[in-house]
N, CA and C of each residue as an Amber inpcrd file, in Angstrom:
protein
   531
  12.5220000 -26.9770000  43.7530000  12.2950000 -26.9780000  43.1570000
  11.8380000 -26.6420000  42.2310000  12.2890000 -25.0400000  42.6800000
  11.9180000 -23.9580000  41.3970000  13.8230000 -23.8920000  41.2270000
  14.9720000 -24.4000000  41.1180000  16.1970000 -24.1710000  41.2940000
  16.1800000 -25.2640000  39.9340000  14.8660000 -27.0270000  40.0050000
  15.0270000 -27.8440000  38.7000000  14.3100000 -27.2260000  37.4540000
  13.0270000 -26.2350000  38.4210000  13.1270000 -25.7320000  36.9850000
  13.7490000 -24.9230000  36.0760000  13.9120000 -24.5850000  36.8730000
  15.8710000 -22.9570000  36.7600000  16.5590000 -24.2690000  35.1620000
  16.4130000 -25.3530000  35.2900000  17.3090000 -26.2520000  34.8190000
  17.2780000 -26.3410000  33.8700000  16.0530000 -26.9200000  34.2920000
  15.6030000 -27.7620000  32.4790000  15.4570000 -26.6760000  31.9480000
  15.2870000 -25.7790000  32.4050000  14.3660000 -24.0160000  30.9350000
  16.3030000 -23.6790000  30.7270000  16.8460000 -23.5590000  31.3340000
  18.7170000 -23.5080000  30.9040000  19.2630000 -24.7860000  29.4780000
  19.2330000 -26.1860000  30.3620000  18.7720000 -27.5170000  29.2310000
  18.9370000 -27.7710000  28.1730000  17.3690000 -26.4920000  28.2420000
  16.0520000 -26.2730000  26.7650000  16.8460000 -25.4050000  25.9640000
  17.7080000 -23.6890000  26.9030000  17.4640000 -22.9620000  25.6050000
  19.2980000 -23.7890000  25.6220000  20.4980000 -23.9030000  26.1050000
  21.4940000 -24.4810000  25.5980000  21.5580000 -26.2780000  24.6130000
  20.0060000 -26.6660000  24.3910000  20.6770000 -27.5170000  23.3280000
  19.7460000 -26.6340000  22.1890000  18.5850000 -25.7660000  22.3040000
  17.9680000 -25.1510000  21.4200000  19.5300000 -24.3570000  20.2840000
  20.3640000 -23.8140000  20.9630000  21.7030000 -22.4810000  21.0650000
  22.3030000 -24.0170000  19.9270000  22.3520000 -25.5190000  20.4010000
  23.6090000 -25.7010000  19.6770000  22.6920000 -26.4890000  18.6960000
  21.5940000 -26.6500000  18.6620000  20.7100000 -27.7220000  17.2750000
  21.1210000 -26.2990000  15.8470000  21.0210000 -24.4430000  16.7190000
  20.7150000 -23.0310000  15.5790000  22.3230000 -23.9880000  15.1260000
  23.8090000 -24.0920000  16.0230000  24.7980000 -24.1650000  15.5430000
  24.8790000 -25.1750000  14.3600000  24.2360000 -26.0350000  14.8420000
  24.5640000 -27.0630000  14.1260000  23.9440000 -27.7260000  12.7390000
  22.7880000 -26.7620000  11.9830000  22.0510000 -26.3900000  11.1150000
  22.5430000 -26.4410000  10.4010000  23.6050000 -26.6220000   8.9640000
  24.0600000 -25.9230000   8.1180000  22.8900000 -25.4290000   7.2750000
  23.9280000 -23.5700000   6.7570000  22.7170000 -23.8100000   5.6270000
  21.8870000 -23.5540000   5.8290000  20.7870000 -22.9050000   7.0820000
  19.5340000 -22.5320000   6.5180000  20.0680000 -21.3540000   8.1900000
  18.9010000 -19.9770000   7.6120000  18.4030000 -19.3520000   9.1220000
  18.1590000 -19.3620000   9.7510000  18.3680000 -19.3480000  10.9070000
  17.2540000 -19.5020000  12.4120000  16.3010000 -19.1520000  12.1720000
  15.5530000 -17.8010000  11.9070000  14.6470000 -17.4320000  11.3300000
  13.4160000 -18.5050000  10.6050000  14.2200000 -19.7120000  10.0610000
  13.6450000 -19.8390000   9.3150000  13.8360000 -21.3550000   9.9560000
  14.2680000 -22.1680000  11.0890000  14.4550000 -22.8180000  11.6540000
  12.3040000 -23.3980000  12.3270000  11.3940000 -24.4940000  12.6260000
  10.4110000 -24.6120000  13.4460000  10.5280000 -25.4820000  14.4560000
   9.8180000 -25.5330000  15.4810000  10.0340000 -26.4110000  16.3030000
   8.3700000 -27.0020000  16.5850000   8.1050000 -28.2410000  17.3180000
   6.7340000 -28.5850000  17.6200000   6.3520000 -27.6830000  19.1120000
   5.6890000 -26.5580000  18.9900000   4.5080000 -26.7230000  20.3010000
   3.2700000 -26.9450000  20.4910000   3.5450000 -27.2340000  22.4700000
   2.0180000 -28.0010000  22.8850000   0.9320000 -27.1300000  23.0210000
   0.7260000 -28.6220000  22.5160000  -0.5370000 -27.2360000  21.9390000
  -2.5410000 -28.1000000  22.9900000  -3.4530000 -28.4340000  23.4930000
  -4.5890000 -28.8720000  23.2250000  -4.4530000 -28.6930000  25.3130000
  -4.9170000 -29.6550000  25.8660000  -5.4700000 -30.2250000  26.5070000
  -5.2040000 -31.7630000  27.2390000  -4.0260000 -31.6260000  28.4080000
  -3.9330000 -32.4550000  28.9060000  -4.2070000 -34.3820000  28.2310000
  -5.0870000 -34.1890000  28.2670000  -6.4530000 -35.0270000  27.6890000
  -5.2620000 -35.5560000  26.1240000  -5.8910000 -34.0300000  25.8260000
  -5.2040000 -34.9370000  24.0880000  -3.9040000 -33.2590000  23.9750000
  -3.2280000 -33.8060000  24.0090000  -1.7890000 -33.8230000  23.9260000
  -1.6680000 -33.5520000  22.4580000  -1.3520000 -32.6570000  21.3920000
  -0.9870000 -32.5700000  20.6070000   0.0240000 -31.3130000  20.2240000
   0.5460000 -31.9290000  18.7490000   2.3160000 -31.1520000  18.5970000
   1.2110000 -30.3670000  17.5680000   1.6340000 -28.5000000  17.4200000
   2.2680000 -28.0020000  16.3600000   2.8130000 -27.4230000  15.7730000
   3.1280000 -27.0930000  14.9710000   4.3230000 -26.2740000  14.4930000
   3.7630000 -24.4720000  14.6760000   5.1660000 -23.7180000  14.8130000
   5.0870000 -22.5970000  14.9390000   6.5640000 -22.6280000  14.4870000
   6.4700000 -21.1430000  13.5770000   7.8800000 -20.6610000  13.4220000
   8.6140000 -19.6260000  14.4710000   9.2880000 -19.7790000  14.0520000
  10.0090000 -18.6320000  15.0050000  10.8210000 -17.1430000  13.4120000
  10.0630000 -16.9560000  14.9190000  10.8550000 -15.0180000  14.0480000
  10.2040000 -15.2310000  12.5880000   8.6260000 -15.6600000  11.9720000
   8.6350000 -16.0400000  10.9990000   8.2250000 -14.5780000   9.9710000
   9.0730000 -14.2410000   9.3500000   8.3330000 -12.8700000   8.3440000
   7.3110000 -13.8140000   6.0930000   6.9440000 -11.8580000   6.3600000
   5.9550000 -12.9200000   5.4130000   6.2470000 -11.7590000   4.0670000
   5.7080000 -11.8590000   3.1020000   5.9540000 -10.7480000   1.7970000
   4.5580000 -11.2560000   0.7820000   5.0660000  -9.4200000  -0.1970000
   3.3890000  -9.7540000  -0.4970000   3.5130000  -9.8920000  -1.4990000
   3.7730000 -10.8790000  -3.2870000   3.8700000 -10.2570000  -3.8070000
   3.2900000 -10.1540000  -5.1850000   3.1090000  -8.4480000  -5.6920000
   2.1160000  -8.8170000  -7.4200000   2.7930000  -9.3300000  -8.5770000
   2.0370000  -8.8070000  -8.8290000   1.9070000  -9.7550000 -10.7440000
   2.6900000  -9.2090000 -11.6630000   3.6610000  -8.3560000 -11.6380000
   4.1100000  -6.7400000 -11.6950000   5.3850000  -7.4460000 -12.0000000
   6.0550000  -6.9520000 -13.0200000   7.5060000  -7.7710000 -13.4980000
   8.5950000  -6.6640000 -13.4260000   7.9290000  -5.8380000 -14.1850000
   8.4180000  -4.0800000 -14.1670000   8.0260000  -3.3270000 -14.2540000
   8.3360000  -1.6610000 -13.2010000   7.8010000  -1.1810000 -13.9910000
   7.7340000  -0.3830000 -15.2490000   6.8510000  -0.3620000 -15.7700000
   6.2670000   0.2310000 -17.5080000   5.4170000   1.5140000 -17.6330000
   5.6630000   2.1800000 -18.9680000   5.8390000   3.2100000 -19.5210000
   4.1000000   2.4780000 -20.2120000   3.2150000   2.5080000 -19.3760000
   1.9270000   1.7200000 -20.0430000   0.9020000   2.5280000 -20.3520000
   0.6320000   3.1730000 -21.3920000  -0.7980000   3.8140000 -21.4230000
  -2.1700000   3.6990000 -20.2830000  -2.6360000   3.8860000 -19.9300000
  -4.1460000   4.1890000 -18.8570000  -4.5090000   4.8560000 -20.2950000
  -5.4650000   3.2480000 -20.3100000  -7.2240000   4.1230000 -20.9560000
  -8.0370000   3.8790000 -20.4390000  -8.5410000   5.1330000 -20.5060000
 -10.1060000   5.1190000 -19.4490000 -10.7190000   4.8430000 -20.7890000
 -12.6250000   4.3040000 -20.0180000 -13.8680000   4.6280000 -20.9840000
 -14.1540000   4.7250000 -22.6730000 -13.2360000   6.7980000 -22.2770000
 -13.7770000   6.9290000 -23.2800000 -13.4880000   6.1930000 -24.0550000
 -11.4390000   6.5610000 -23.8730000 -10.5380000   5.9060000 -25.2900000
 -11.1410000   4.7500000 -25.7280000 -10.9790000   4.0360000 -25.5270000
 -11.4170000   2.7280000 -25.9100000 -13.1160000   2.5460000 -26.1740000
 -13.9320000   3.4750000 -26.0330000 -15.4640000   3.7450000 -26.6230000
 -14.1840000   4.5480000 -28.5110000 -13.9270000   4.7580000 -28.6060000
 -13.1040000   5.7210000 -29.9850000 -12.6580000   4.2740000 -30.2670000
 -11.3880000   3.4340000 -29.6210000 -10.7230000   2.5800000 -30.4620000
 -11.6780000   1.2650000 -30.9920000 -13.2960000   1.0270000 -30.1770000
 -13.3720000   0.2120000 -30.9010000 -14.5690000   1.1210000 -31.6350000
 -15.0160000   2.4360000 -32.0710000 -15.3640000   2.8080000 -33.1140000
 -14.7600000   3.4320000 -35.2420000 -13.3790000   3.0750000 -34.3260000
 -12.4140000   3.1820000 -35.2040000 -12.0650000   2.3570000 -34.9430000
 -11.8830000   0.9950000 -35.9140000 -10.9370000  -0.2610000 -36.3360000
 -10.1700000   0.3850000 -36.3700000  -8.9520000  -0.5040000 -37.0210000
  -7.7970000  -0.3630000 -36.8240000  -6.3770000   0.2830000 -36.3160000
  -6.3780000   1.1210000 -34.8990000  -6.5140000   1.8530000 -34.4240000
  -5.4750000   1.1030000 -33.3750000  -6.4990000   0.4160000 -33.6690000
  -5.4180000  -0.0800000 -31.4750000  -5.6970000  -1.5010000 -32.2060000
  -5.1970000  -3.0820000 -32.0750000  -5.4450000  -4.0850000 -31.3000000
  -6.2700000  -3.9080000 -29.3260000  -7.2060000  -4.9890000 -29.6640000
  -8.0360000  -5.0720000 -27.6660000  -6.9300000  -6.4060000 -27.5840000
  -6.5680000  -6.3210000 -26.3060000  -6.5150000  -7.6100000 -26.1110000
  -7.1190000  -8.6510000 -24.9420000  -7.9380000  -9.7550000 -25.2130000
  -8.9370000 -10.0680000 -23.7600000  -7.9070000 -10.9420000 -23.2310000
  -7.1920000 -10.4540000 -22.2790000  -6.1990000 -11.2030000 -21.3710000
  -6.3160000 -12.4540000 -19.9260000  -8.1420000 -12.1880000 -20.5720000
  -8.7330000 -13.1550000 -19.2090000  -8.1060000 -15.1050000 -19.3210000
  -8.6260000 -15.6740000 -18.1490000  -8.1550000 -16.7060000 -18.0150000
  -9.5930000 -17.6280000 -19.8900000 -10.6970000 -17.0230000 -19.6720000
 -11.2420000 -17.3940000 -20.6790000 -12.2880000 -15.7910000 -21.6580000
 -12.7720000 -16.5210000 -22.2270000 -12.9850000 -15.7790000 -22.9650000
 -14.0100000 -15.0080000 -22.1290000 -15.1040000 -13.7400000 -22.5760000
 -15.3340000 -12.5120000 -22.1050000 -16.2300000 -13.2270000 -23.2290000
 -16.3590000 -12.7000000 -24.7200000 -16.8920000 -13.3770000 -25.9470000
 -16.5660000 -13.3290000 -26.6390000 -16.9920000 -14.5070000 -27.5990000
 -16.6080000 -14.9010000 -28.8650000 -16.1100000 -14.4760000 -29.4190000
 -16.5750000 -12.5850000 -29.8250000 -16.1250000 -11.8140000 -30.0900000
 -15.7380000 -11.0080000 -30.3410000 -14.6030000 -11.3730000 -29.5570000
 -13.4140000 -10.6070000 -28.5350000 -11.9630000 -11.2630000 -29.3170000
 -10.8360000 -10.7110000 -28.7210000  -9.6220000 -11.1700000 -29.0180000
  -8.9390000 -11.6420000 -28.3900000  -9.1890000 -12.6890000 -28.2160000
  -8.0230000 -13.0480000 -26.5870000  -7.1220000 -14.2770000 -26.4650000
  -6.1250000 -13.4220000 -25.4010000  -5.2700000 -13.9540000 -25.9740000
  -5.1790000 -14.7200000 -23.9080000  -5.1220000 -15.8900000 -23.9630000
  -4.4510000 -16.4350000 -22.8910000  -3.0710000 -16.3160000 -21.6330000
  -2.7420000 -14.9310000 -21.8530000  -1.1210000 -15.5630000 -21.4860000
  -0.8660000 -16.3340000 -20.4550000  -1.6120000 -16.9200000 -19.1210000
  -0.8470000 -17.4910000 -17.9900000  -0.9560000 -19.3320000 -18.7610000
  -2.0080000 -19.7450000 -19.5760000  -1.4480000 -21.0320000 -19.8450000
  -0.9340000 -20.7850000 -21.1230000  -0.4470000 -19.9430000 -21.5390000
   1.1390000 -18.8240000 -22.7350000   1.7170000 -18.1370000 -22.6970000
   2.2130000 -18.2710000 -21.5930000   3.5360000 -16.7980000 -21.4010000
   3.9010000 -16.5020000 -22.1690000   4.6900000 -17.5670000 -23.3930000
   5.1880000 -16.7270000 -24.4100000   4.6020000 -16.6370000 -25.8470000
   2.9050000 -16.0610000 -25.8830000   2.3330000 -16.5550000 -27.0110000
   3.6780000 -15.1920000 -27.7570000   3.6950000 -14.0970000 -27.4870000
   4.7530000 -13.5340000 -28.3610000   5.7540000 -13.8910000 -29.2020000
   6.1360000 -14.8030000 -28.5080000   7.8320000 -14.9970000 -28.5680000
   7.3850000 -16.3130000 -29.5120000   6.0160000 -16.1420000 -30.5640000
   5.8920000 -17.6210000 -31.4690000   5.9680000 -17.0370000 -33.0040000
   5.6910000 -17.8390000 -33.4720000   5.8250000 -17.5590000 -34.9290000
   4.9780000 -17.2880000 -35.2150000   4.6100000 -15.6220000 -36.7590000
   3.0750000 -15.5570000 -37.1920000   2.2760000 -16.6590000 -37.0330000
   2.4160000 -17.8020000 -37.7540000   1.4940000 -18.6770000 -37.9980000
   1.6460000 -19.5590000 -36.3750000   2.9840000 -19.5990000 -35.6780000
   1.8520000 -20.3400000 -34.6650000   0.8710000 -19.7340000 -33.8500000
   1.5120000 -18.6100000 -34.0000000   0.3520000 -17.3280000 -33.3620000
  -0.9710000 -17.4500000 -34.2410000  -1.5620000 -17.2950000 -35.2580000
  -2.4570000 -17.3820000 -35.9170000  -2.8640000 -18.7460000 -35.1900000
  -2.6940000 -19.5750000 -35.6440000  -3.1780000 -20.8220000 -35.2490000
  -3.7530000 -21.0740000 -33.7300000  -3.1230000 -20.8700000 -33.0240000
  -3.0400000 -21.2930000 -31.9680000  -4.2710000 -19.8370000 -31.2370000
  -3.7430000 -18.9190000 -31.9130000  -5.7800000 -17.4740000 -31.2200000
  -6.2140000 -17.0840000 -31.9330000  -6.1330000 -16.7240000 -33.6230000
  -7.3000000 -16.7010000 -34.2680000  -7.2340000 -15.8500000 -34.7340000
  -5.7650000 -14.8340000 -34.1890000  -6.0280000 -13.7950000 -35.0490000
  -4.6890000 -13.5180000 -35.5320000  -4.2550000 -12.1530000 -36.7550000
  -2.7230000 -12.4680000 -36.8190000  -1.8750000 -11.4310000 -35.7690000
  -0.8470000 -12.9190000 -35.5850000   0.1560000 -11.3010000 -34.7580000
   0.3280000 -10.5250000 -35.4320000   0.2420000  -9.3780000 -34.0560000
   0.8820000  -8.2340000 -34.1120000   2.7630000  -7.1950000 -34.1750000
   2.6800000  -6.3710000 -35.5240000   3.2200000  -6.6510000 -35.1230000
   3.7630000  -5.0450000 -33.9030000   5.4480000  -5.4090000 -33.8220000
   6.3680000  -4.8630000 -32.6260000   5.4310000  -2.7400000 -32.4710000
   5.4820000  -2.6270000 -33.4880000   4.5080000  -0.9900000 -33.2240000
   3.6130000  -0.8610000 -33.2070000   2.9890000  -2.5120000 -33.4890000
   1.1900000  -1.5020000 -33.4290000   0.7930000  -1.5050000 -32.4240000
  -0.0040000  -0.3930000 -31.9400000  -0.5350000  -0.0160000 -30.1170000
  -1.6530000  -2.1490000 -29.8920000  -1.3450000  -1.8840000 -28.7330000
  -2.2570000  -3.2910000 -28.0580000  -2.5360000  -2.3770000 -26.6550000
  -3.5950000  -2.5000000 -26.6040000  -4.7310000  -2.4410000 -25.1450000
  -4.9670000  -3.5250000 -24.7760000  -5.1390000  -4.1220000 -23.6390000
  -4.7050000  -5.1880000 -22.2870000  -5.5740000  -4.5350000 -21.9860000
  -6.5640000  -5.2380000 -21.4620000  -7.8880000  -5.6350000 -20.9540000
  -8.5870000  -7.2660000 -20.2270000  -9.4030000  -7.3510000 -18.7830000
  -9.6960000  -8.5370000 -19.0170000 -11.4400000  -8.5190000 -18.0930000
 -11.5920000  -9.1610000 -17.7400000 -12.6830000  -8.9620000 -17.0750000
 -12.9660000  -8.2790000 -15.4630000 -11.5060000  -7.8590000 -14.9970000
 -11.9220000  -7.0900000 -13.9190000 -10.6940000  -6.4640000 -13.2670000
  -9.7460000  -6.1850000 -14.9430000  -8.0230000  -5.9300000 -14.2890000
  -7.6570000  -5.9070000 -13.1780000  -6.8710000  -7.1850000 -13.7210000
  -6.4300000  -8.0390000 -13.0770000  -4.8230000  -8.9220000 -13.7960000
  -5.4340000  -9.3080000 -14.3820000  -4.2690000  -9.6890000 -14.8060000
  -3.7320000  -9.4170000 -16.3920000  -4.6290000  -7.8360000 -16.4800000
  -4.3880000  -7.1450000 -17.7640000  -2.6440000  -6.6600000 -17.5200000
  -2.8900000  -6.4790000 -16.5320000  -1.3020000  -5.6510000 -16.2780000
   0.1680000  -6.8460000 -16.2170000  -0.3960000  -7.8290000 -16.1790000
   1.1280000  -8.4480000 -16.4820000   1.6420000  -8.7510000 -17.9370000
   0.1750000  -9.4710000 -18.5390000  -0.2660000  -9.7390000 -19.6730000
   0.5200000  -8.1710000 -20.3300000   0.5100000  -7.3400000 -20.0610000
   0.6580000  -6.1890000 -20.1910000   2.6310000  -5.5150000 -20.4990000
   2.9650000  -6.4600000 -19.1760000   4.2140000  -6.9040000 -18.8620000
   4.9190000  -7.6930000 -19.3760000   4.5340000  -8.5600000 -20.3600000
   5.8520000  -9.7330000 -21.3510000   5.3000000  -9.0360000 -22.2400000
   3.8560000  -8.5760000 -23.0580000   4.4750000  -7.4100000 -24.3790000
   5.8930000  -6.6040000 -24.1250000   5.7060000  -6.0150000 -23.0700000
   6.7280000  -5.6770000 -23.3090000   8.2830000  -6.0550000 -23.3510000
   8.1430000  -7.1190000 -22.5750000   9.7900000  -7.9770000 -22.5340000
  10.0260000  -8.7210000 -24.1380000   9.3230000  -8.8100000 -24.5770000
   9.1080000  -8.7680000 -26.4210000   8.5040000  -7.9170000 -27.0530000
   9.6100000  -7.3830000 -26.5300000   9.8610000  -5.7590000 -27.5100000
   8.3780000  -5.2460000 -27.7240000   7.9110000  -5.4100000 -26.7930000
   6.3820000  -3.6570000 -27.8180000   6.1010000  -2.7320000 -27.0160000
   6.6470000  -2.1810000 -28.0340000   6.1870000  -1.0060000 -27.5560000
   5.3880000   0.5700000 -27.6000000   4.3930000  -0.1650000 -28.3210000
   3.0080000   0.6530000 -28.1820000   1.8170000  -0.1780000 -27.0970000
   1.9720000   0.3240000 -25.9950000   1.0970000  -0.9860000 -25.1960000
  -0.1050000   0.0280000 -24.1500000  -1.0140000  -0.2640000 -23.8670000
  -1.3260000  -0.0550000 -23.1970000  -2.3850000  -0.9830000 -22.9160000
  -3.3280000  -0.3040000 -20.8640000  -3.4730000  -0.7640000 -20.2640000
  -6.1350000  -0.3940000 -19.1310000  -6.5470000  -0.8250000 -20.7240000
  -7.4690000  -0.8350000 -20.0320000  -7.4220000  -1.0600000 -18.0890000
  -7.5670000   0.0050000 -17.5380000  -7.8370000  -0.5350000 -16.2230000
  -8.9030000  -0.8260000 -15.7860000 -10.2400000  -0.1270000 -16.1290000
 -11.8990000  -0.9970000 -15.4210000 -11.8450000  -1.8240000 -15.7420000
 -11.4780000  -2.5350000 -16.9980000 -11.4730000  -3.6500000 -17.8960000
 -13.1200000  -3.5700000 -17.9770000 -13.0880000  -4.9160000 -18.6770000
 -14.5360000  -5.2790000 -19.0120000 -15.9780000  -5.2220000 -18.1040000
 -15.7830000  -5.4580000 -16.5100000 -16.7620000  -4.7450000 -15.7980000
 -16.7500000  -3.4240000 -16.3030000 -16.2020000  -2.4600000 -15.9610000
 -15.7690000  -0.9180000 -16.1570000 -16.9100000  -0.8150000 -17.7700000
 -16.0420000  -1.4250000 -18.6290000 -17.3230000  -1.1920000 -19.5580000
 -18.7780000  -1.8900000 -19.7120000 -19.2740000  -2.2490000 -19.1330000
 -20.8070000  -3.3190000 -18.7740000 -21.5580000  -1.6400000 -18.3100000
 -19.7610000  -1.0510000 -17.4630000 -21.7830000  -0.4620000 -16.6820000
 -21.6490000   0.6270000 -17.1140000 -20.2130000   1.1800000 -17.6950000
 -20.5550000   2.7140000 -19.0560000 -21.5500000   2.7310000 -19.5020000
 -20.9650000   1.4450000 -20.7950000 -22.2030000   1.2010000 -21.6120000
 -23.7180000   0.8840000 -20.7400000 -24.3100000   0.2630000 -20.1630000
 -25.2340000   0.0940000 -19.4900000 -25.9360000   1.7000000 -18.8410000
 -25.5990000   2.9190000 -18.3900000 -25.1960000   4.1490000 -17.7710000
 -25.8060000   4.5010000 -18.8630000 -25.5080000   4.8820000 -20.8050000
 -25.6340000   5.3450000 -21.4360000 -26.5800000   4.4110000 -21.9300000
 -26.1940000   3.8110000 -21.8780000 -28.6290000   3.7440000 -22.8310000
 -29.8420000   3.4900000 -21.6810000 -29.0440000   3.7100000 -20.3890000
 -30.4810000   4.0370000 -19.4900000 -30.7700000   5.5340000 -19.5250000
 -29.5290000   6.3590000 -20.4610000 -29.6640000   7.8480000 -20.6980000
 -30.2940000   8.8700000 -22.0710000
């Protein structure tokens, strides 16, 4: 009995090696084979990966030298209009009074003509040398928007890392004091 079990295992290993050699262009680490799961009464097949790897992807295109803005920096920009353009990169506008560019739905926004940009977003297209400060609701999308501006030649870029959530918290604390 032991010999027949050993022969079965050797035969399965041989079949697996043949299968690995015959699949052209697919590395062995990407192959998946059915695995038996469940009890004998309800035997089901599940796919289990062989040597699977996982990777983490971030929403940063390149490393940039974008300036980081804090609450006090943005407060000065708001009090002195015209020094920099604050751009909301949220998927939904935080406030209708703020300038919003939805870069997720229109990643080529900075490549539009001045007329197309103003028609799409409701404010004039910024000059390449105008300071741009990106923010969003929680600080997730602003880096991707800033990197897109970088790829279209905008040189003076910055990120308000705390974003709108930090702004609301700081403003609320200032009103209490």
